[in-house]
PDB file of C-alpha atoms in Angstrom:
ATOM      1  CA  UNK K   1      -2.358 194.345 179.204  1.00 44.00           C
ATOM      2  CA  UNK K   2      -1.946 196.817 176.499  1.00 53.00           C
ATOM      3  CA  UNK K   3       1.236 199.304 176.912  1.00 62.00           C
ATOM      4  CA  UNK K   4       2.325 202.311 174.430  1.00 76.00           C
ATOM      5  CA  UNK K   5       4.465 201.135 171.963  1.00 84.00           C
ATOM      6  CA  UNK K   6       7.539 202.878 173.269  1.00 90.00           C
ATOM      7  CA  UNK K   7       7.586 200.508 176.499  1.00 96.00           C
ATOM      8  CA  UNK K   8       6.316 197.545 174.553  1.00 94.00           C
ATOM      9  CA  UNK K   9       9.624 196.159 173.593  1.00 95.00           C
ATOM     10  CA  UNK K  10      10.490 196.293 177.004  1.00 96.00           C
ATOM     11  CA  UNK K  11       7.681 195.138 178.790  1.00 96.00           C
ATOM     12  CA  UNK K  12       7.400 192.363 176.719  1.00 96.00           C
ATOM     13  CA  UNK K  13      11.048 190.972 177.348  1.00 96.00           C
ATOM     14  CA  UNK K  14      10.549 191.350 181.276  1.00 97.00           C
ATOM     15  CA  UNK K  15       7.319 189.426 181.309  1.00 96.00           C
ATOM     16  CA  UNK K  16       8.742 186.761 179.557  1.00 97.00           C
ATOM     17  CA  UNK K  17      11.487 186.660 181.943  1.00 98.00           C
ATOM     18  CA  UNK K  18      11.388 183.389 184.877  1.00 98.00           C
ATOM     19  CA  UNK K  19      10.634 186.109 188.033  1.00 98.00           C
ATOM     20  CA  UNK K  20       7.515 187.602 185.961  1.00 98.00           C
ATOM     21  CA  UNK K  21       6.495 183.481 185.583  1.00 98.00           C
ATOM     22  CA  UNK K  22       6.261 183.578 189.839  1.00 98.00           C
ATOM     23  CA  UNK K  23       4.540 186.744 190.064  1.00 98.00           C
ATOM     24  CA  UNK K  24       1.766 185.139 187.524  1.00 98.00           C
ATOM     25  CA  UNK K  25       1.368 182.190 189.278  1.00 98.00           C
ATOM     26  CA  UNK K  26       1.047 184.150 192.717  1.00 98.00           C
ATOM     27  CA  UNK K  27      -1.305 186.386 191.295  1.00 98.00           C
ATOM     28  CA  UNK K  28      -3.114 183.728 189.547  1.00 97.00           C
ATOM     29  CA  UNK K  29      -3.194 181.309 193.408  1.00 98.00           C
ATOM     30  CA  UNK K  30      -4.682 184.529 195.242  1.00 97.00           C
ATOM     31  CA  UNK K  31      -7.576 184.839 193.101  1.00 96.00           C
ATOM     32  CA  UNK K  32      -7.918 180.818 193.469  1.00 97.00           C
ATOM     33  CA  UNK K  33      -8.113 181.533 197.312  1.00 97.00           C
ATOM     34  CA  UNK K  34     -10.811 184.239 197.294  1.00 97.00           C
ATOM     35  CA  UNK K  35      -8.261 187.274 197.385  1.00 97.00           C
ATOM     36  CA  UNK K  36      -8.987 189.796 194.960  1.00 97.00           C
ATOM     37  CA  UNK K  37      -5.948 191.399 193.414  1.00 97.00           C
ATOM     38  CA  UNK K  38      -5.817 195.268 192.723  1.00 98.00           C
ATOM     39  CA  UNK K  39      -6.245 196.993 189.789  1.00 97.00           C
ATOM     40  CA  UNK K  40      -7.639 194.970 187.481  1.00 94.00           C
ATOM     41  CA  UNK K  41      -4.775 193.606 185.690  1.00 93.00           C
ATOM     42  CA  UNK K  42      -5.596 195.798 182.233  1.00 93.00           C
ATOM     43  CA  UNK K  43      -4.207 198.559 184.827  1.00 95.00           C
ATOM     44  CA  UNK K  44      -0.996 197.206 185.639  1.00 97.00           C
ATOM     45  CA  UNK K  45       1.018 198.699 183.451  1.00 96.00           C
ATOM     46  CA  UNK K  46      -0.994 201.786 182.960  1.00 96.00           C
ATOM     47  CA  UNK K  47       1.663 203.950 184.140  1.00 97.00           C
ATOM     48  CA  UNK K  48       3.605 202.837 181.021  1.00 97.00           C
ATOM     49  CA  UNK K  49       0.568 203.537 178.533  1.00 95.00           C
ATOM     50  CA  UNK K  50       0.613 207.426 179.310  1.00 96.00           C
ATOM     51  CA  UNK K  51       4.165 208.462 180.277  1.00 96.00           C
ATOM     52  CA  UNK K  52       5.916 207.292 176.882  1.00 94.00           C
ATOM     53  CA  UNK K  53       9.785 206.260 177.917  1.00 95.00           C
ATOM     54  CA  UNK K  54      11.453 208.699 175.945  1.00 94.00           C
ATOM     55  CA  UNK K  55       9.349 211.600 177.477  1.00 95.00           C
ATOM     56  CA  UNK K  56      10.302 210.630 181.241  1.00 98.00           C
ATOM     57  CA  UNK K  57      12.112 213.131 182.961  1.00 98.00           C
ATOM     58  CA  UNK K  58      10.430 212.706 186.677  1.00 98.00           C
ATOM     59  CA  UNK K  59       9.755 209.409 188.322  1.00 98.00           C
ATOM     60  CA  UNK K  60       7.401 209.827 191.540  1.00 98.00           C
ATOM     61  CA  UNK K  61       7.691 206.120 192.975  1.00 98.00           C
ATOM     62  CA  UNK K  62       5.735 205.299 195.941  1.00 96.00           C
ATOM     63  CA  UNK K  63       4.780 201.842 197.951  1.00 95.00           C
ATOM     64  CA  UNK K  64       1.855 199.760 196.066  1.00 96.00           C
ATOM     65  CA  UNK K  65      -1.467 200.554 195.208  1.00 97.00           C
ATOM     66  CA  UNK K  66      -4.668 201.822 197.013  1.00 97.00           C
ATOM     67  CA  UNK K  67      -5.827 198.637 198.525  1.00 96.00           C
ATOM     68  CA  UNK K  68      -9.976 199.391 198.577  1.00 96.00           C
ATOM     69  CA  UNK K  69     -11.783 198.522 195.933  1.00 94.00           C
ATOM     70  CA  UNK K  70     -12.645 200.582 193.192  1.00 91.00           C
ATOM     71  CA  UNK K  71      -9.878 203.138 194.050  1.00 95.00           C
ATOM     72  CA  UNK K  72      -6.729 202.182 192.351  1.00 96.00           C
ATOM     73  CA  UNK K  73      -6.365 202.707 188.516  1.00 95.00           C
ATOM     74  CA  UNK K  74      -2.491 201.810 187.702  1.00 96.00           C
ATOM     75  CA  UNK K  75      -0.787 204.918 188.275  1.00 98.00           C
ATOM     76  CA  UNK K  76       0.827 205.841 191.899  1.00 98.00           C
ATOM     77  CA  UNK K  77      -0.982 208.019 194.052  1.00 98.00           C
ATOM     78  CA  UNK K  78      -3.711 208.850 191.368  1.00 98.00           C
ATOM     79  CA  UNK K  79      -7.525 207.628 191.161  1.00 97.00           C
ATOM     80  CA  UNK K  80     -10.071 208.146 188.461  1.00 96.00           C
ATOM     81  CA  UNK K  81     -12.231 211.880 188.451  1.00 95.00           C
ATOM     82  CA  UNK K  82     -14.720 211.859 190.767  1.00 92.00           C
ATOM     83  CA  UNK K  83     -13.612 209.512 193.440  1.00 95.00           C
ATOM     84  CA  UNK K  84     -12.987 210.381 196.444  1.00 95.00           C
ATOM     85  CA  UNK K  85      -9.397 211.360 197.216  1.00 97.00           C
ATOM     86  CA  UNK K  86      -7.667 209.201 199.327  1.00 97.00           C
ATOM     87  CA  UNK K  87      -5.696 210.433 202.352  1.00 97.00           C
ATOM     88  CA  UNK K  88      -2.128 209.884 200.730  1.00 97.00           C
ATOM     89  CA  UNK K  89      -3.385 212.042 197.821  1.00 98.00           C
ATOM     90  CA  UNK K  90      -4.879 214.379 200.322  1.00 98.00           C
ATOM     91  CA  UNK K  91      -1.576 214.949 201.701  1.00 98.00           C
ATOM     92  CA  UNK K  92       0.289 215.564 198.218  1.00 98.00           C
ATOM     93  CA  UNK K  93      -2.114 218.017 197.420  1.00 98.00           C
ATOM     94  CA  UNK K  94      -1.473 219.791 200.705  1.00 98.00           C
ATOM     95  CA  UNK K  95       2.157 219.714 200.131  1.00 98.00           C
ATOM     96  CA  UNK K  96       1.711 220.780 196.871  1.00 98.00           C
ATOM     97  CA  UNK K  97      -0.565 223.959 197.700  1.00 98.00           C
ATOM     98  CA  UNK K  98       2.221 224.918 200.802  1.00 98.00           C
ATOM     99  CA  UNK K  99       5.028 224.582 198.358  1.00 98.00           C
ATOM    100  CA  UNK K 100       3.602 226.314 195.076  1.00 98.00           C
ATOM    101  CA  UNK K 101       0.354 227.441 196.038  1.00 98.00           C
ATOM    102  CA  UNK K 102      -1.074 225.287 193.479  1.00 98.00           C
ATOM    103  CA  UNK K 103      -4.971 223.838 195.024  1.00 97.00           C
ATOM    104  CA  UNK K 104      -5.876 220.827 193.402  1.00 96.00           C
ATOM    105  CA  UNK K 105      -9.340 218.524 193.642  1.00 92.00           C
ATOM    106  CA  UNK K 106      -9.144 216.168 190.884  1.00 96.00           C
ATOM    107  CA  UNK K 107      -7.430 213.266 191.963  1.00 97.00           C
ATOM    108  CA  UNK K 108      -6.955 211.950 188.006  1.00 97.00           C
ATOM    109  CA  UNK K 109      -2.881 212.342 188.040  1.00 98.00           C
ATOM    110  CA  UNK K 110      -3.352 211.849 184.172  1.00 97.00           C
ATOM    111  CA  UNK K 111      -2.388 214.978 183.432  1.00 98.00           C
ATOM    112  CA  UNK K 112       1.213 214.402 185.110  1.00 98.00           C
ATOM    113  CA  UNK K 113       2.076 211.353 183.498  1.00 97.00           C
ATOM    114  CA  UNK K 114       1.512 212.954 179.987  1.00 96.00           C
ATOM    115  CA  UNK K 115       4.084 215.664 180.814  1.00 98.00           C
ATOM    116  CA  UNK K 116       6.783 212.840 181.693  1.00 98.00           C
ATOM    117  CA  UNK K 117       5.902 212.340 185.316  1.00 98.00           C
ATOM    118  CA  UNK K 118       6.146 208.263 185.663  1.00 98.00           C
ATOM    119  CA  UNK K 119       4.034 207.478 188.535  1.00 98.00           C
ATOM    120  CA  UNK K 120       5.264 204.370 189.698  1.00 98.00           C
ATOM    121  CA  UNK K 121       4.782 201.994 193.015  1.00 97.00           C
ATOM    122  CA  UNK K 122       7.616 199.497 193.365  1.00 97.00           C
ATOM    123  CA  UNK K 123       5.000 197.050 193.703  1.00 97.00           C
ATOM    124  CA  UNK K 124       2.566 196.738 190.727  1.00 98.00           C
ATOM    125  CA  UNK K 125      -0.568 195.118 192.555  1.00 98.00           C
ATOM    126  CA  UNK K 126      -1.925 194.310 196.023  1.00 98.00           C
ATOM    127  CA  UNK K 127      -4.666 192.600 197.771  1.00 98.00           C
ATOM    128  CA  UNK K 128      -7.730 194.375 198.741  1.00 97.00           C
ATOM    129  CA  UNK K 129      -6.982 195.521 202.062  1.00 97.00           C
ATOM    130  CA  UNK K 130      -3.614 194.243 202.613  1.00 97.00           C
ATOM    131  CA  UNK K 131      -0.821 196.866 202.039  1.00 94.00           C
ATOM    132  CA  UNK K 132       2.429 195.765 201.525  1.00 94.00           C
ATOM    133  CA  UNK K 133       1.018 192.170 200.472  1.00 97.00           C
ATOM    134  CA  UNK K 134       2.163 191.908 197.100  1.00 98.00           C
ATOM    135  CA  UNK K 135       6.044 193.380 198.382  1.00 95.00           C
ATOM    136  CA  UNK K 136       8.159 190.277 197.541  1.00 95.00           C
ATOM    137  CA  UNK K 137       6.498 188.167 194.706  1.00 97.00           C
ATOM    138  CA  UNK K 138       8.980 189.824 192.108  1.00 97.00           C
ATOM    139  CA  UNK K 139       7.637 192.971 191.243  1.00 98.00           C
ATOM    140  CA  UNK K 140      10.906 194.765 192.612  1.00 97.00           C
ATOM    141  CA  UNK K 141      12.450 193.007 189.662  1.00 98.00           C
ATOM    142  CA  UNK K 142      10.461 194.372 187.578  1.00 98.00           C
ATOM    143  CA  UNK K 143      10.148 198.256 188.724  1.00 98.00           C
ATOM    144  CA  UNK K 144      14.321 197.953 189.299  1.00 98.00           C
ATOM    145  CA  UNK K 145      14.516 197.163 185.464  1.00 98.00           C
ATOM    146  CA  UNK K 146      12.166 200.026 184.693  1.00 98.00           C
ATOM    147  CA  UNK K 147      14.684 202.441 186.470  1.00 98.00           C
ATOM    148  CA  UNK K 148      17.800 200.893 184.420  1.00 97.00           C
ATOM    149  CA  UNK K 149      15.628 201.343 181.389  1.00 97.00           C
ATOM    150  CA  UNK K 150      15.053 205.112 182.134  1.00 97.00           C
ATOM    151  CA  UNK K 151      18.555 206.081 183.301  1.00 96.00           C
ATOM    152  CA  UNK K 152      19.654 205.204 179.685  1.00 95.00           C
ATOM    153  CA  UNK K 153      19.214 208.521 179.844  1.00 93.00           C
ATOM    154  CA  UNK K 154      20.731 211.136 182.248  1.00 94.00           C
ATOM    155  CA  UNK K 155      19.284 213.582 184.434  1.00 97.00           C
ATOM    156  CA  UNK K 156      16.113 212.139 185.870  1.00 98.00           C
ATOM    157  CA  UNK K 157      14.963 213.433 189.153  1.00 98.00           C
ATOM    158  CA  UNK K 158      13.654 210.252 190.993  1.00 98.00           C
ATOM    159  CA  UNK K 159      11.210 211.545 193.888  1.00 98.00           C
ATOM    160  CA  UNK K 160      11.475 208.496 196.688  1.00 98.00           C
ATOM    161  CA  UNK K 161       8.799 208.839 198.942  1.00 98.00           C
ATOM    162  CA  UNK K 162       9.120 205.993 201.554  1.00 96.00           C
ATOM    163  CA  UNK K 163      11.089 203.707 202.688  1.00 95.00           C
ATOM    164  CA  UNK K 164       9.772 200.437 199.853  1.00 94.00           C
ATOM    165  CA  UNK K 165      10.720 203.461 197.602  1.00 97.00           C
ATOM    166  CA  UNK K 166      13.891 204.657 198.871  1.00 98.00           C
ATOM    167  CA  UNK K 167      15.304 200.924 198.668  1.00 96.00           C
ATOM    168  CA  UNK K 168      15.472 201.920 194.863  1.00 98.00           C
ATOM    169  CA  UNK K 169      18.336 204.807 195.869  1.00 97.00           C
ATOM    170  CA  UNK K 170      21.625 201.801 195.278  1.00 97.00           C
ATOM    171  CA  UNK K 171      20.596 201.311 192.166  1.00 98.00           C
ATOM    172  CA  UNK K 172      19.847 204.756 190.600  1.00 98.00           C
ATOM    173  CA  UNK K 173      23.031 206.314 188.879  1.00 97.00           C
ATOM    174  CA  UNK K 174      25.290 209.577 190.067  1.00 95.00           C
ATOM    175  CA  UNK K 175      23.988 211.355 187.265  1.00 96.00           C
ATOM    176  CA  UNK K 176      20.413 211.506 188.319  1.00 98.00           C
ATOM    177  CA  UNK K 177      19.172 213.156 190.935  1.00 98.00           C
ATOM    178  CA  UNK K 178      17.440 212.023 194.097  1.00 98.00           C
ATOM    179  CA  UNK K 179      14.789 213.536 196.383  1.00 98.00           C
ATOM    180  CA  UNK K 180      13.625 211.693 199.428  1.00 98.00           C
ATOM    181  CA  UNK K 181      10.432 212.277 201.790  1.00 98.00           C
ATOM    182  CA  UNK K 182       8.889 210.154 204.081  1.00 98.00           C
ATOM    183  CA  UNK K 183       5.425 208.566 202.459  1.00 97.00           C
ATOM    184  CA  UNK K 184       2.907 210.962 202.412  1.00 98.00           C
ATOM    185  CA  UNK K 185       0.238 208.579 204.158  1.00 97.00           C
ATOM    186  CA  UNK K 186      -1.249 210.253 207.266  1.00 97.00           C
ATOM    187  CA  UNK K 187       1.011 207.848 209.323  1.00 94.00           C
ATOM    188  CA  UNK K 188       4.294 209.417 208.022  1.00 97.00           C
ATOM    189  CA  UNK K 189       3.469 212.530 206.224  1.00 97.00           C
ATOM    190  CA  UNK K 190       4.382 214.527 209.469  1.00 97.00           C
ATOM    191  CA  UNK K 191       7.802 212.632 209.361  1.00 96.00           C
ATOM    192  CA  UNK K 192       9.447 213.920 206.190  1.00 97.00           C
ATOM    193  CA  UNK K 193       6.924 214.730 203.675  1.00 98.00           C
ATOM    194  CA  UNK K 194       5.243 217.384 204.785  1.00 98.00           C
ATOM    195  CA  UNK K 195       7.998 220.726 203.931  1.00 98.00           C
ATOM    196  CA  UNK K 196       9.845 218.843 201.978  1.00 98.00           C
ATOM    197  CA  UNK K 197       8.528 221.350 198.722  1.00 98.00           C
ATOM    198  CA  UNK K 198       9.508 218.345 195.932  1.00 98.00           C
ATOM    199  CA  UNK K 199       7.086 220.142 193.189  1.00 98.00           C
ATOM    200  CA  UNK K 200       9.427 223.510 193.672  1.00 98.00           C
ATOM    201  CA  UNK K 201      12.285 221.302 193.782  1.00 98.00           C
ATOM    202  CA  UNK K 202      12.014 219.433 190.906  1.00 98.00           C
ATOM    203  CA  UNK K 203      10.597 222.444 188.626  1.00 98.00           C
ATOM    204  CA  UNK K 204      13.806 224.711 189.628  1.00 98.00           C
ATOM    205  CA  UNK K 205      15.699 221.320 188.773  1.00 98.00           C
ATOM    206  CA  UNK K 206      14.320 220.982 185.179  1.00 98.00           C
ATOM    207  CA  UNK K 207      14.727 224.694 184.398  1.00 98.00           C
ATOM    208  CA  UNK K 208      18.005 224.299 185.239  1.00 98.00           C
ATOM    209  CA  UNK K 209      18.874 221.351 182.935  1.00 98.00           C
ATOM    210  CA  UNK K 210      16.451 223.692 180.335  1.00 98.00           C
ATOM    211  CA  UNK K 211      13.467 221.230 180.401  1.00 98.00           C
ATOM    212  CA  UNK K 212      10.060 222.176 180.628  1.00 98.00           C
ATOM    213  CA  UNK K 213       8.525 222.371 183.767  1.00 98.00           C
ATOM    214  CA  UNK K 214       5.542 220.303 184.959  1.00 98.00           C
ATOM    215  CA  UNK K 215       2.797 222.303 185.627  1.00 98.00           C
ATOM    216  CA  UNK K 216       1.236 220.512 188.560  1.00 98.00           C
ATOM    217  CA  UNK K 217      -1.771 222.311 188.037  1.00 98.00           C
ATOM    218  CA  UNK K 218      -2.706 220.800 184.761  1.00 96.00           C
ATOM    219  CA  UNK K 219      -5.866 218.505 185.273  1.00 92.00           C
TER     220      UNK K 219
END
C-alpha cells in the first residue's frame, strides 16, 4: 500500500494504531470465507497517493466503494478510463453539466484529485455486492482522523453527500465550510442532489478565499 510521501507519516501512525489491527483481521476473515474485498488493497489508499495533504482544499466524501468487480479503483465516485460509468457517476456528471454546463464522459476523477479534490468514502473497502458491508469494522476511525489531519488547516469546503457522509458534519470545525446533498445514487439523487449546483458552489467559494478554482472539466 504505497501512499505519497506527504500522507505517509500519517498513514503509517493510523495503521499501526489497535482499530486499524480489527479492520485487518476482518478484511483478512472475509477473504478466508470466500468474500472478495474491493479494490484491491494496493487501492486503498489511492486517494492519498494523488491529492498530496498540503494541496487539499475540497474533500468530496461519499459512502464506500463501487461494489462490482472491476469497477472501483480507490478514489470516491471515480473508475478507471474506459469503463463504463456507473449510475452514481452518471448522476454527478448530470449535476455537473446543469450547474456549469460542463459535459463530461471520462469517468477517471484523476484529474480532480491532482487539483486538491480528496475523493474520499468514509468507508475504505467493501464486499463485492454488498454496500454498506464494510460500514463499522473501523474505517470511520480512520477517514475521521483524515478530516482532523486536513482541518490543520482552515477553509476546506467538505462536500457531504449522504447520510454515512454527513455523520462526518460534528466533527468538522466552524472554520470550514460544509455543503450537504443527498447521495447522488439513482435512489436519492432526486432527494437532494440533483440542484444542489456544489461545483458552482464550491468554485465561487475558493475565488472568494483567492484559491484557484477546480476546473471540473479537466480529464
Amino acid at each position: 500500500m504505497s501512499n505519497h510521501e506527504t500522507w505517509k507519516s500519517f498513514i503509517n501512525f493510523e495503521t499501526k494504531k489497535p482499530y486499524f489491527k480489527k479492520i485487518k483481521d476482518h478484511l483478512i476473515a472475509d477473504n478466508a470465507s470466500g468474500k472478495i474485498v474491493l479494490p484491491e488493497p494496493k487501492y486503498f489508499f489511492r486517494a492519498f497517493d494523488l491529492c498530496e495533504k498540503n494541496k487539499v482544499k475540497v474533500v468530496i466524501i461519499g459512502q464506500d466503494p463501487y461494489h462490482t468487480l472491476g469497477i472501483p479503483n480507490g478514489l470516491a465516485f471515480s473508475v478507471n478510463r474506459n469503463t463504463k460509468l456507473p449510475p452514481s457517476l452518471v448522476n454527478i456528471f448530470k449535476e455537473l453539466e446543469a450547474d456549469l454546463g460542463i459535459t463530461k464522459s471520462c469517468g477517471d476523477l484523476t484529474a480532480w484529485s491532482k487539483q486538491g479534490v480528496l475523493l474520499m468514502n468514509t468507508s475504505l473497502s467493501v464486499c463485492a455486492g454488498l454496500p454498506a458491508s464494510h460500514s463499522n469494522i473501523g474505517w470511520e476511525n480512520f477517514t475521521n482522523a483524515v478530516i482532523d489531519e486536513i482541518q490543520k488547516k482552515k477553509n476546506i469546503i467538505f462536500l457531504l453527500w449522504g447520510k454515512h457522509a454527513q455523520k462526518k458534519k460534528d466533527i468538522i470545525h466552524k472554520d470550514n465550510f460544509i455543503l450537504e446533498a443527498a447521495h447522488p445514487s439513482p435512489l436519492s439523487a432526486n432527494s437532494g442532489f440533483f440542484g444542489c449546483a456544489h461545483f458552482s458552489k464550491t468554485n465561487n467559494l475558493l475565488v472568494s478565499l483567492d484559491l484557484d478554482p477546480i476546473d471540473w472539466q479537466l480529464e
